Amino acid sequence: MNVNDMEIVLSIMKKDGYTEIVEAPENAEVIFINTCAIRDNAEQKVWQRLNYFWFLKREWKTNVANGRCTSLHPPKVVVLGCMAERLKEKILDAEKMVDVVCGPDAYRDLPRLLEEIEYGHKGINTLLSLEETYADISPVRISSNSISAFVSIMRGCNNMCSFCIVPFTRGRERSRPVESIVREVGELHEQGVKEVMLLGQNVNSYNDLSGVKDVEPGSSWELSEGFSNNCKVRNKGLRFSDLLDQLSMKFPEMRFRYTSPHPKDFPDELLYIMRDRYNICKNIHLPAQTGSTTVLQRMRRGYTREAYLDLVKKIRSIIPDVGISSDFICGFCGETEDEHADTLSLMKAVGYDNAYMFAYSLREKTHAHRNYVDDVPENVKQRRLTEIIDTFRECKGQCFDSQIGTIQLILVEGPNKRCPETELTGKSDRGHRVSFPCVPLPHSSAADVELRKPVAGDFVEVRILKSTQASLSGKALARTSLSGFYRAGSSSSSDNALEVGAAGNL
Ligand code: SF4
């Protein structure tokens, strides 16, 4: 999300006459630092960077004299994002390290804020908005020759999980109109992008209200079975499955992924559309946070362990070859050894392809900060974190091993860094990294008789031969197209259907 936000900032600044991105901060006239406030660790890293930028400001004259800097002025330092919103004036006052503080909904105001400081005023805008989605801004892509891109479709969060600061730093949920997303994806398609990651704090709570008067709103507004919503949806527009429906139909040669969803918003329509459209990747991030129902209640997540496991079962029965990933927090307020054991058993029961795991870090303003005690000692949190990481690794290995023998469609990203001369690497539909020898290949279509080595952006059929339990490698069979691979009824889908599920007990 922050990468995509920087692309929006870049677009705004380019329009205001800032034309060049410099490689080194030493040569910059303006330095932007986009921040995350989700954990204390992330904030500490930002302070370290700010210290270095402060040094650049103070030493600018000496650096110019020594030829270590080409900037005509001392750099202005701009703090963007969640930490800007959380700390506001505190950052500005920190010994004048920072010139401008701009929250995630105020990026359009950046040119004015930079001007304000020329007149000795404070450059600060951390107002949160109920409407801002930057829908009309075409982000300037930071990596312009990449074959994948991010597209932000909604912002904010209404859920108020008790541990989380996001609703306070990113504000309420709001969604971009479908047509503005389709327009942006169309531009990316023209530029040769092959894979789009749809982004949002709760991406599948997408709710496009812009056309509710003219179009039939989403057919149903069911939640996942057994899940509840902390915040009632009053106005109901087009849902996430409607957006996926349009994108997958309009761009048959583009792959679509999305992150980060909330498990409560997986109605059956969404699962069926994922099953039925070959260009929606079979990969679901399903943040559990913990495997204990009592901890889930304290976290105010709106579901039980049983409801979560039932959802996993349903997802796998509808989309048999799906990969599932998750987020876990250990050592949340009051977490007992039994509750921690529930998390380990949930991980084993599901068998995740990937997981993001953290020790709990108390954040100010949250429900937990006001109402609970952060009482799990740090050494216990760290021991539990090691246990969940070890448990995850066991399951992950099985997920990867289960792919051996299947044929996967790989979108080539470029040379494999370990053997750049001889191997290529890319991702499978399920999101696994796969490498394979770079040799001339025929195209699977009879109309294309060229024999050539694949390049970034090509789709290649690869038979998986080996798993390191963290990545896969195999033999490339042919170049192909996204639609061609599935139209041909590739053996991979049937192979996968038989083999998926080996990793978990569900
Ligand atoms: S759903 Fe919960 S964890 Fe996710 S951003 Fe919202 S409050 Fe935070």
Short mmCIF file of C-alpha atoms and ligand atoms in Angstrom, two decimals:
data_model
loop_
_atom_site.label_atom_id
_atom_site.label_comp_id
_atom_site.label_asym_id
_atom_site.label_seq_id
_atom_site.Cartn_x
_atom_site.Cartn_y
_atom_site.Cartn_z
CA MET A 1 0.00 0.00 0.00
CA ASN A 2 2.86 2.36 0.82
CA VAL A 3 4.57 1.65 -2.52
CA ASN A 4 1.32 2.48 -4.28
CA ASP A 5 0.90 5.62 -2.15
CA MET A 6 4.39 6.74 -3.20
CA GLU A 7 3.33 6.32 -6.83
CA ILE A 8 0.38 8.64 -6.14
CA VAL A 9 2.70 11.17 -4.44
CA LEU A 10 5.07 10.94 -7.40
CA SER A 11 2.23 11.77 -9.76
CA ILE A 12 1.20 14.79 -7.66
CA MET A 13 4.77 16.10 -7.41
CA LYS A 14 5.47 15.60 -11.13
CA LYS A 15 2.43 17.70 -11.93
CA ASP A 16 3.85 20.41 -9.67
CA GLY A 17 7.13 20.55 -11.59
CA TYR A 18 9.33 18.10 -9.69
CA THR A 19 10.57 16.12 -12.65
CA GLU A 20 13.45 13.98 -11.51
CA ILE A 21 13.78 11.13 -9.03
CA VAL A 22 17.36 11.06 -7.73
CA GLU A 23 19.04 7.80 -6.83
CA ALA A 24 20.65 8.98 -3.59
CA PRO A 25 18.96 10.99 -0.81
CA GLU A 26 22.20 13.01 -0.55
CA ASN A 27 21.30 14.69 -3.88
CA ALA A 28 17.61 15.31 -3.21
CA GLU A 29 15.88 18.65 -2.72
CA VAL A 30 12.91 16.93 -1.14
CA ILE A 31 13.09 13.60 0.68
CA PHE A 32 9.83 11.73 1.27
CA ILE A 33 9.68 9.03 3.89
CA ASN A 34 6.50 6.99 3.85
CA THR A 35 5.87 5.45 7.23
CA CYS A 36 4.07 2.60 8.92
CA ALA A 37 2.80 2.74 12.49
CA ILE A 38 1.49 -0.79 12.81
CA ARG A 39 4.30 -1.94 15.14
CA ASP A 40 6.75 -0.08 17.33
CA ASN A 41 9.62 -1.70 15.45
CA ALA A 42 8.58 -0.06 12.18
CA GLU A 43 8.46 3.34 13.89
CA GLN A 44 11.95 2.92 15.35
CA LYS A 45 13.34 2.30 11.87
CA VAL A 46 11.75 5.55 10.67
CA TRP A 47 13.38 7.51 13.51
CA GLN A 48 16.77 6.08 12.50
CA ARG A 49 16.26 7.23 8.91
CA LEU A 50 15.09 10.66 10.08
CA ASN A 51 18.28 11.01 12.10
CA TYR A 52 20.31 10.39 8.96
CA PHE A 53 18.26 12.91 6.92
CA TRP A 54 18.73 15.44 9.73
CA PHE A 55 22.47 14.93 9.40
CA LEU A 56 22.16 15.59 5.62
CA LYS A 57 20.33 18.88 6.33
CA ARG A 58 22.91 20.06 8.86
CA GLU A 59 25.91 19.00 6.80
CA TRP A 60 24.57 20.16 3.44
CA LYS A 61 27.14 22.97 2.98
CA THR A 62 30.08 20.71 3.87
CA ASN A 63 28.75 17.95 1.62
CA VAL A 64 28.44 20.38 -1.32
CA ALA A 65 31.98 21.67 -0.70
CA ASN A 66 33.30 18.09 -0.61
CA GLY A 67 31.40 17.12 -3.77
CA ARG A 68 29.30 14.59 -1.87
CA CYS A 69 26.03 16.32 -2.74
CA THR A 70 24.67 18.04 -5.86
CA SER A 71 21.48 19.54 -4.43
CA LEU A 72 21.13 23.32 -4.67
CA HIS A 73 19.41 23.58 -1.27
CA PRO A 74 19.46 21.66 1.99
CA PRO A 75 16.88 18.88 1.60
CA LYS A 76 13.34 19.34 2.86
CA VAL A 77 12.20 16.24 4.72
CA VAL A 78 8.58 15.14 4.37
CA VAL A 79 7.03 12.46 6.57
CA LEU A 80 4.05 10.73 4.94
CA GLY A 81 1.64 8.00 5.93
CA CYS A 82 0.44 6.43 9.15
CA MET A 83 3.16 7.67 11.47
CA ALA A 84 2.55 11.23 10.25
CA GLU A 85 -1.08 10.88 11.24
CA ARG A 86 -0.23 9.23 14.58
CA LEU A 87 2.45 11.62 15.78
CA LYS A 88 1.46 14.85 13.98
CA GLU A 89 3.21 17.88 15.54
CA LYS A 90 5.45 15.69 17.71
CA ILE A 91 7.47 14.84 14.59
CA LEU A 92 7.65 18.46 13.46
CA ASP A 93 8.89 19.58 16.86
CA ALA A 94 11.56 16.89 17.10
CA GLU A 95 14.43 19.34 16.83
CA LYS A 96 13.22 20.49 13.40
CA MET A 97 14.26 17.21 11.81
CA VAL A 98 11.19 17.29 9.59
CA ASP A 99 9.75 20.10 7.45
CA VAL A 100 6.41 18.69 6.37
CA VAL A 101 4.04 16.15 7.94
CA CYS A 102 1.35 14.83 5.63
CA GLY A 103 -1.20 12.13 6.52
CA PRO A 104 -2.38 9.43 4.09
CA ASP A 105 -5.47 11.38 2.98
CA ALA A 106 -3.69 14.72 2.37
CA TYR A 107 -1.21 13.96 -0.43
CA ARG A 108 -2.92 16.38 -2.83
CA ASP A 109 -1.94 19.14 -0.40
CA LEU A 110 1.82 18.41 -0.62
CA PRO A 111 2.77 21.19 -3.08
CA ARG A 112 1.03 23.77 -0.86
CA LEU A 113 2.62 22.41 2.30
CA LEU A 114 6.10 22.61 0.74
CA GLU A 115 5.37 26.21 -0.21
CA GLU A 116 4.08 27.07 3.28
CA ILE A 117 7.42 26.34 4.88
CA GLU A 118 9.12 28.86 2.58
CA TYR A 119 7.10 31.51 4.47
CA GLY A 120 8.07 30.12 7.86
CA HIS A 121 4.72 28.35 8.44
CA LYS A 122 4.31 24.80 9.68
CA GLY A 123 3.74 22.32 6.86
CA ILE A 124 1.24 19.97 8.39
CA ASN A 125 -1.95 18.31 7.17
CA THR A 126 -3.07 15.08 8.80
CA LEU A 127 -6.80 15.42 8.25
CA LEU A 128 -8.51 12.14 7.52
CA SER A 129 -11.15 12.10 4.84
CA LEU A 130 -14.41 10.23 4.34
CA GLU A 131 -14.09 10.48 0.54
CA GLU A 132 -10.47 10.62 -0.61
CA THR A 133 -9.55 7.63 -2.81
CA TYR A 134 -7.21 9.40 -5.29
CA ALA A 135 -9.45 7.84 -7.96
CA ASP A 136 -8.62 10.47 -10.59
CA ILE A 137 -4.83 10.31 -10.12
CA SER A 138 -2.88 7.97 -12.37
CA PRO A 139 0.01 6.78 -10.19
CA VAL A 140 3.48 7.15 -11.74
CA ARG A 141 4.96 3.67 -11.44
CA ILE A 142 8.24 3.54 -9.54
CA SER A 143 9.45 0.48 -11.45
CA SER A 144 8.26 1.39 -14.93
CA ASN A 145 9.39 -1.79 -16.71
CA SER A 146 7.94 -4.23 -14.21
CA ILE A 147 5.35 -6.70 -15.48
CA SER A 148 3.22 -6.36 -12.35
CA ALA A 149 1.61 -3.33 -10.73
CA PHE A 150 -0.42 -2.29 -7.70
CA VAL A 151 -3.85 -0.72 -8.01
CA SER A 152 -5.46 0.70 -4.90
CA ILE A 153 -9.23 0.08 -4.91
CA MET A 154 -10.31 1.12 -1.43
CA ARG A 155 -8.83 2.80 1.64
CA GLY A 156 -9.44 2.73 5.37
CA CYS A 157 -10.94 0.28 7.81
CA ASN A 158 -14.18 0.22 9.84
CA ASN A 159 -13.39 -2.86 11.92
CA MET A 160 -11.68 -1.62 15.07
CA CYS A 161 -9.88 -4.82 16.02
CA SER A 162 -8.73 -4.17 19.56
CA PHE A 163 -4.98 -4.42 18.79
CA CYS A 164 -4.89 -2.36 15.62
CA ILE A 165 -4.07 1.27 14.97
CA VAL A 166 -5.01 1.28 11.27
CA PRO A 167 -8.57 2.68 11.69
CA PHE A 168 -7.03 5.64 13.56
CA THR A 169 -4.27 6.33 11.03
CA ARG A 170 -6.09 5.49 7.79
CA GLY A 171 -9.66 6.48 8.60
CA ARG A 172 -12.99 5.02 7.49
CA GLU A 173 -13.55 2.71 4.54
CA ARG A 174 -14.21 4.26 1.12
CA SER A 175 -14.00 2.67 -2.32
CA ARG A 176 -13.03 3.91 -5.74
CA PRO A 177 -15.66 3.69 -8.48
CA VAL A 178 -15.38 0.56 -10.63
CA GLU A 179 -14.96 2.63 -13.78
CA SER A 180 -11.90 4.49 -12.46
CA ILE A 181 -10.27 1.16 -11.53
CA VAL A 182 -11.09 -0.31 -14.96
CA ARG A 183 -9.57 2.80 -16.57
CA GLU A 184 -6.33 2.49 -14.58
CA VAL A 185 -6.05 -1.25 -15.25
CA GLY A 186 -6.64 -0.51 -18.97
CA GLU A 187 -3.70 1.95 -18.93
CA LEU A 188 -1.49 -0.65 -17.25
CA HIS A 189 -2.55 -3.23 -19.83
CA GLU A 190 -1.49 -0.81 -22.59
CA GLN A 191 1.90 -0.46 -20.87
CA GLY A 192 2.44 -4.23 -20.97
CA VAL A 193 1.61 -5.03 -17.34
CA LYS A 194 0.54 -8.69 -16.99
CA GLU A 195 -0.39 -8.95 -13.33
CA VAL A 196 -2.29 -6.53 -11.10
CA MET A 197 -2.42 -6.65 -7.32
CA LEU A 198 -5.63 -4.99 -6.12
CA LEU A 199 -5.00 -3.23 -2.82
CA GLY A 200 -7.00 -2.10 0.16
CA GLN A 201 -6.86 -2.26 3.95
CA ASN A 202 -9.92 -4.53 3.69
CA VAL A 203 -9.88 -5.13 0.00
CA ASN A 204 -12.87 -7.50 -0.12
CA SER A 205 -15.06 -5.08 1.87
CA TYR A 206 -15.03 -3.05 -1.36
CA ASN A 207 -18.30 -1.14 -1.77
CA ASP A 208 -18.68 1.11 -4.81
CA LEU A 209 -21.52 3.50 -4.06
CA SER A 210 -20.85 5.81 -7.00
CA GLY A 211 -23.38 4.24 -9.35
CA VAL A 212 -26.02 2.97 -6.95
CA LYS A 213 -28.70 5.06 -8.61
CA ASP A 214 -27.97 3.72 -12.08
CA VAL A 215 -26.86 0.15 -11.62
CA GLU A 216 -28.18 -2.89 -9.88
CA PRO A 217 -26.23 -3.10 -6.62
CA GLY A 218 -24.37 -6.31 -5.71
CA SER A 219 -26.76 -9.26 -5.72
CA SER A 220 -26.26 -10.09 -2.07
CA TRP A 221 -24.53 -8.59 0.92
CA GLU A 222 -24.01 -11.78 2.86
CA LEU A 223 -20.95 -12.11 5.10
CA SER A 224 -18.96 -15.33 5.37
CA GLU A 225 -21.02 -17.88 7.33
CA GLY A 226 -20.53 -17.56 11.10
CA PHE A 227 -18.82 -14.15 10.86
CA SER A 228 -20.13 -10.84 12.17
CA ASN A 229 -19.47 -7.23 11.31
CA ASN A 230 -18.42 -4.71 13.95
CA CYS A 231 -19.78 -1.91 11.83
CA LYS A 232 -23.08 -2.13 9.96
CA VAL A 233 -22.92 -1.43 6.20
CA ARG A 234 -25.66 1.15 5.66
CA ASN A 235 -25.34 1.88 1.94
CA LYS A 236 -24.72 -1.13 -0.25
CA GLY A 237 -23.27 -0.74 -3.73
CA LEU A 238 -21.20 -2.94 -6.00
CA ARG A 239 -19.20 -5.52 -4.10
CA PHE A 240 -15.74 -6.94 -4.57
CA SER A 241 -17.02 -9.91 -6.60
CA ASP A 242 -18.70 -7.44 -9.02
CA LEU A 243 -15.38 -5.66 -9.50
CA LEU A 244 -13.52 -8.94 -10.07
CA ASP A 245 -16.22 -9.99 -12.51
CA GLN A 246 -15.68 -6.87 -14.63
CA LEU A 247 -11.89 -6.86 -14.48
CA SER A 248 -11.46 -10.54 -15.27
CA MET A 249 -13.82 -10.31 -18.27
CA LYS A 250 -12.38 -7.09 -19.68
CA PHE A 251 -8.72 -8.11 -19.38
CA PRO A 252 -8.52 -11.83 -20.25
CA GLU A 253 -4.70 -11.79 -20.57
CA MET A 254 -4.06 -10.18 -17.19
CA ARG A 255 -3.75 -11.96 -13.88
CA PHE A 256 -5.44 -10.49 -10.81
CA ARG A 257 -4.44 -10.90 -7.17
CA TYR A 258 -5.64 -8.99 -4.13
CA THR A 259 -4.59 -8.10 -0.63
CA SER A 260 -5.39 -7.73 2.20
CA PRO A 261 -8.85 -9.20 2.68
CA HIS A 262 -10.85 -9.71 5.88
CA PRO A 263 -12.18 -13.26 6.42
CA LYS A 264 -15.70 -11.93 7.10
CA ASP A 265 -16.15 -10.82 3.48
CA PHE A 266 -15.95 -14.10 1.57
CA PRO A 267 -19.54 -14.66 0.47
CA ASP A 268 -20.12 -17.64 -1.84
CA GLU A 269 -20.29 -15.42 -4.96
CA LEU A 270 -16.71 -14.32 -4.39
CA LEU A 271 -15.51 -17.91 -4.06
CA TYR A 272 -17.41 -19.01 -7.17
CA ILE A 273 -16.04 -16.19 -9.27
CA MET A 274 -12.51 -17.05 -8.13
CA ARG A 275 -13.13 -20.65 -9.10
CA ASP A 276 -14.64 -19.84 -12.49
CA ARG A 277 -12.25 -17.17 -13.80
CA TYR A 278 -8.85 -18.49 -14.80
CA ASN A 279 -7.26 -15.05 -14.51
CA ILE A 280 -8.13 -14.54 -10.82
CA CYS A 281 -5.26 -16.20 -8.99
CA LYS A 282 -6.14 -19.08 -6.71
CA ASN A 283 -4.50 -17.59 -3.70
CA ILE A 284 -6.33 -16.27 -0.64
CA HIS A 285 -4.85 -14.36 2.26
CA LEU A 286 -7.03 -15.21 5.25
CA PRO A 287 -5.71 -13.38 8.34
CA ALA A 288 -6.52 -15.53 11.37
CA GLN A 289 -4.42 -13.54 13.93
CA THR A 290 -4.84 -16.36 16.49
CA GLY A 291 -6.34 -19.86 16.71
CA SER A 292 -8.02 -19.27 20.06
CA THR A 293 -11.68 -18.28 20.24
CA THR A 294 -11.20 -16.47 23.55
CA VAL A 295 -8.30 -14.42 22.18
CA LEU A 296 -10.34 -13.71 19.02
CA GLN A 297 -13.06 -12.31 21.30
CA ARG A 298 -10.55 -10.05 23.08
CA MET A 299 -9.21 -9.01 19.69
CA ARG A 300 -12.80 -8.18 18.58
CA ARG A 301 -12.35 -10.04 15.32
CA GLY A 302 -16.00 -11.07 14.92
CA TYR A 303 -15.51 -14.84 14.48
CA THR A 304 -14.58 -18.01 16.33
CA ARG A 305 -11.90 -20.60 15.62
CA GLU A 306 -14.64 -22.97 14.42
CA ALA A 307 -16.13 -20.40 12.00
CA TYR A 308 -12.66 -19.73 10.60
CA LEU A 309 -11.97 -23.45 10.10
CA ASP A 310 -15.39 -23.92 8.48
CA LEU A 311 -14.56 -21.08 6.09
CA VAL A 312 -11.25 -22.72 5.15
CA LYS A 313 -13.12 -25.98 4.51
CA LYS A 314 -15.66 -24.22 2.31
CA ILE A 315 -12.96 -22.33 0.37
CA ARG A 316 -11.12 -25.58 -0.33
CA SER A 317 -14.29 -27.40 -1.33
CA ILE A 318 -15.17 -24.68 -3.87
CA ILE A 319 -11.60 -23.89 -5.05
CA PRO A 320 -9.68 -27.16 -4.52
CA ASP A 321 -6.30 -25.90 -5.75
CA VAL A 322 -6.26 -22.71 -3.68
CA GLY A 323 -3.24 -21.54 -1.68
CA ILE A 324 -4.00 -19.96 1.70
CA SER A 325 -1.80 -17.54 3.63
CA SER A 326 -2.38 -15.74 6.92
CA ASP A 327 -1.25 -13.27 9.62
CA PHE A 328 -0.58 -14.26 13.22
CA ILE A 329 0.04 -12.27 16.39
CA CYS A 330 1.42 -14.06 19.43
CA GLY A 331 1.51 -12.82 23.01
CA PHE A 332 -1.62 -10.65 22.81
CA CYS A 333 -2.87 -9.28 26.16
CA GLY A 334 -3.69 -12.15 28.54
CA GLU A 335 -2.73 -14.93 26.11
CA THR A 336 -2.29 -18.20 28.06
CA GLU A 337 -0.22 -21.22 27.07
CA ASP A 338 -3.44 -23.07 26.14
CA GLU A 339 -4.56 -20.20 23.91
CA HIS A 340 -1.14 -20.17 22.25
CA ALA A 341 -1.41 -23.96 21.70
CA ASP A 342 -4.71 -23.30 19.88
CA THR A 343 -2.82 -21.13 17.39
CA LEU A 344 -0.28 -23.87 16.75
CA SER A 345 -3.02 -26.45 16.20
CA LEU A 346 -4.93 -24.13 13.86
CA MET A 347 -1.80 -23.66 11.76
CA LYS A 348 -1.37 -27.43 11.49
CA ALA A 349 -5.04 -27.96 10.66
CA VAL A 350 -5.01 -25.44 7.82
CA GLY A 351 -1.52 -25.87 6.32
CA TYR A 352 -0.62 -22.39 5.09
CA ASP A 353 1.38 -21.54 1.98
CA ASN A 354 2.64 -18.37 3.61
CA ALA A 355 2.28 -16.46 6.88
CA TYR A 356 3.30 -13.14 8.44
CA MET A 357 3.99 -13.68 12.13
CA PHE A 358 4.69 -11.11 14.82
CA ALA A 359 4.99 -10.72 18.57
CA TYR A 360 2.28 -8.36 19.85
CA SER A 361 3.26 -4.71 20.17
CA LEU A 362 0.89 -2.44 22.15
CA ARG A 363 -0.24 0.65 20.22
CA GLU A 364 -1.63 3.79 21.78
CA LYS A 365 -5.27 4.78 21.10
CA THR A 366 -6.39 1.19 20.51
CA HIS A 367 -9.09 -0.60 22.51
CA ALA A 368 -6.40 -2.92 23.92
CA HIS A 369 -4.35 0.07 25.11
CA ARG A 370 -7.34 1.51 26.95
CA ASN A 371 -8.80 -1.71 28.35
CA TYR A 372 -6.26 -4.53 28.62
CA VAL A 373 -2.83 -5.10 30.11
CA ASP A 374 0.08 -6.02 27.86
CA ASP A 375 1.05 -8.72 30.35
CA VAL A 376 2.83 -11.42 28.37
CA PRO A 377 6.55 -11.01 29.14
CA GLU A 378 8.79 -10.22 26.16
CA ASN A 379 10.79 -13.47 26.49
CA VAL A 380 7.54 -15.49 26.44
CA LYS A 381 6.34 -13.59 23.36
CA GLN A 382 9.62 -14.35 21.60
CA ARG A 383 9.51 -18.06 22.53
CA ARG A 384 5.91 -18.31 21.25
CA LEU A 385 6.90 -16.49 18.07
CA THR A 386 9.67 -19.03 17.46
CA GLU A 387 7.15 -21.83 17.98
CA ILE A 388 4.64 -20.44 15.50
CA ILE A 389 7.39 -19.80 12.94
CA ASP A 390 8.64 -23.40 13.32
CA THR A 391 5.10 -24.76 13.02
CA PHE A 392 4.46 -22.67 9.94
CA ARG A 393 7.70 -23.87 8.30
CA GLU A 394 6.66 -27.50 8.70
CA CYS A 395 3.30 -26.85 7.00
CA LYS A 396 4.81 -24.65 4.31
CA GLY A 397 7.24 -27.38 3.29
CA GLN A 398 4.33 -29.77 2.76
CA CYS A 399 2.48 -27.15 0.64
CA PHE A 400 5.48 -26.74 -1.62
CA ASP A 401 6.22 -30.47 -1.83
CA SER A 402 2.63 -31.12 -2.91
CA GLN A 403 3.34 -29.23 -6.16
CA ILE A 404 5.98 -31.70 -7.40
CA GLY A 405 4.85 -33.41 -10.59
CA THR A 406 2.22 -30.78 -11.49
CA ILE A 407 2.39 -28.44 -14.47
CA GLN A 408 2.17 -24.79 -13.42
CA LEU A 409 1.66 -21.63 -15.43
CA ILE A 410 4.49 -19.25 -14.54
CA LEU A 411 4.53 -15.54 -15.29
CA VAL A 412 8.21 -14.83 -15.93
CA GLU A 413 9.62 -11.96 -13.84
CA GLY A 414 13.25 -12.16 -15.05
CA PRO A 415 16.57 -13.92 -14.43
CA ASN A 416 16.96 -15.97 -11.28
CA LYS A 417 19.38 -13.90 -9.15
CA ARG A 418 21.30 -17.03 -8.12
CA CYS A 419 22.01 -18.11 -11.73
CA PRO A 420 21.18 -15.03 -13.85
CA GLU A 421 22.85 -16.41 -16.99
CA THR A 422 21.06 -19.73 -17.14
CA GLU A 423 17.80 -19.57 -15.17
CA LEU A 424 14.57 -17.59 -15.11
CA THR A 425 12.17 -17.10 -12.23
CA GLY A 426 8.53 -16.18 -11.84
CA LYS A 427 5.37 -16.94 -9.89
CA SER A 428 2.78 -19.63 -10.24
CA ASP A 429 -0.93 -18.88 -10.06
CA ARG A 430 -0.88 -19.92 -6.41
CA GLY A 431 1.94 -17.44 -5.74
CA HIS A 432 4.85 -19.88 -5.37
CA ARG A 433 8.23 -18.75 -6.69
CA VAL A 434 9.39 -21.11 -9.44
CA SER A 435 12.74 -21.15 -11.29
CA PHE A 436 13.60 -23.05 -14.45
CA PRO A 437 16.38 -23.22 -17.09
CA CYS A 438 16.27 -20.47 -19.71
CA VAL A 439 16.20 -22.43 -22.98
CA PRO A 440 14.52 -21.73 -26.35
CA LEU A 441 10.90 -22.85 -26.22
CA PRO A 442 8.12 -23.34 -28.76
CA HIS A 443 4.75 -21.62 -28.27
CA SER A 444 1.81 -23.84 -27.41
CA SER A 445 -0.26 -22.19 -30.15
CA ALA A 446 0.17 -23.66 -33.65
CA ALA A 447 -0.10 -20.12 -35.05
CA ASP A 448 3.15 -19.10 -33.35
CA VAL A 449 6.08 -21.10 -34.76
CA GLU A 450 8.88 -19.03 -33.22
CA LEU A 451 11.37 -20.91 -31.05
CA ARG A 452 12.87 -18.48 -28.53
CA LYS A 453 13.99 -18.02 -24.95
CA PRO A 454 11.24 -16.68 -22.67
CA VAL A 455 11.55 -13.12 -21.36
CA ALA A 456 9.94 -11.16 -18.50
CA GLY A 457 6.21 -10.94 -19.11
CA ASP A 458 5.92 -14.30 -20.91
CA PHE A 459 3.71 -17.05 -19.56
CA VAL A 460 5.51 -20.40 -19.49
CA GLU A 461 4.26 -23.92 -18.72
CA VAL A 462 6.62 -25.52 -16.22
CA ARG A 463 6.60 -29.07 -14.88
CA ILE A 464 7.59 -28.87 -11.20
CA LEU A 465 10.42 -31.28 -10.42
CA LYS A 466 11.89 -30.09 -7.14
CA SER A 467 10.90 -28.30 -3.94
CA THR A 468 13.26 -26.66 -1.46
CA GLN A 469 10.17 -26.23 0.79
CA ALA A 470 10.44 -22.47 0.21
CA SER A 471 10.68 -22.33 -3.58
CA LEU A 472 10.13 -24.63 -6.55
CA SER A 473 12.07 -25.47 -9.67
CA GLY A 474 11.21 -27.39 -12.79
CA LYS A 475 11.45 -27.93 -16.52
CA ALA A 476 9.98 -25.40 -18.94
CA LEU A 477 7.73 -27.03 -21.55
CA ALA A 478 6.37 -24.22 -23.71
CA ARG A 479 5.58 -20.55 -23.92
CA THR A 480 1.85 -19.93 -23.84
CA SER A 481 -0.84 -17.32 -23.23
CA LEU A 482 -2.89 -17.00 -20.07
CA SER A 483 -6.17 -17.83 -21.78
CA GLY A 484 -4.55 -20.44 -24.06
CA PHE A 485 -3.20 -22.41 -21.10
CA TYR A 486 -6.61 -22.78 -19.49
CA ARG A 487 -8.51 -23.16 -22.76
CA ALA A 488 -6.32 -26.13 -23.60
CA GLY A 489 -7.55 -27.72 -20.37
CA SER A 490 -3.99 -28.01 -19.13
CA SER A 491 -3.20 -31.08 -17.15
CA SER A 492 -2.11 -28.82 -14.29
CA SER A 493 -5.61 -28.05 -13.08
CA SER A 494 -6.61 -31.68 -12.79
CA ASP A 495 -3.24 -32.63 -11.32
CA ASN A 496 -3.57 -29.88 -8.77
CA ALA A 497 -7.11 -30.73 -7.86
CA LEU A 498 -5.95 -34.20 -6.90
CA GLU A 499 -2.95 -33.10 -4.96
CA VAL A 500 -3.97 -29.93 -3.14
CA GLY A 501 -5.02 -30.37 0.42
CA ALA A 502 -2.14 -32.70 1.20
CA ALA A 503 -0.62 -29.97 3.37
CA GLY A 504 -3.44 -29.43 5.84
CA ASN A 505 -6.00 -31.72 7.42
CA LEU A 506 -8.91 -29.71 6.03
S1 SF4 B 1 -9.46 -5.37 9.96
FE1 SF4 B 1 -8.63 -5.19 12.03
S2 SF4 B 1 -6.46 -5.72 11.75
FE2 SF4 B 1 -7.24 -5.24 9.71
S3 SF4 B 1 -6.80 -3.06 9.42
FE3 SF4 B 1 -8.87 -3.19 10.24
S4 SF4 B 1 -8.66 -2.97 12.46
FE4 SF4 B 1 -6.63 -3.47 11.61
#
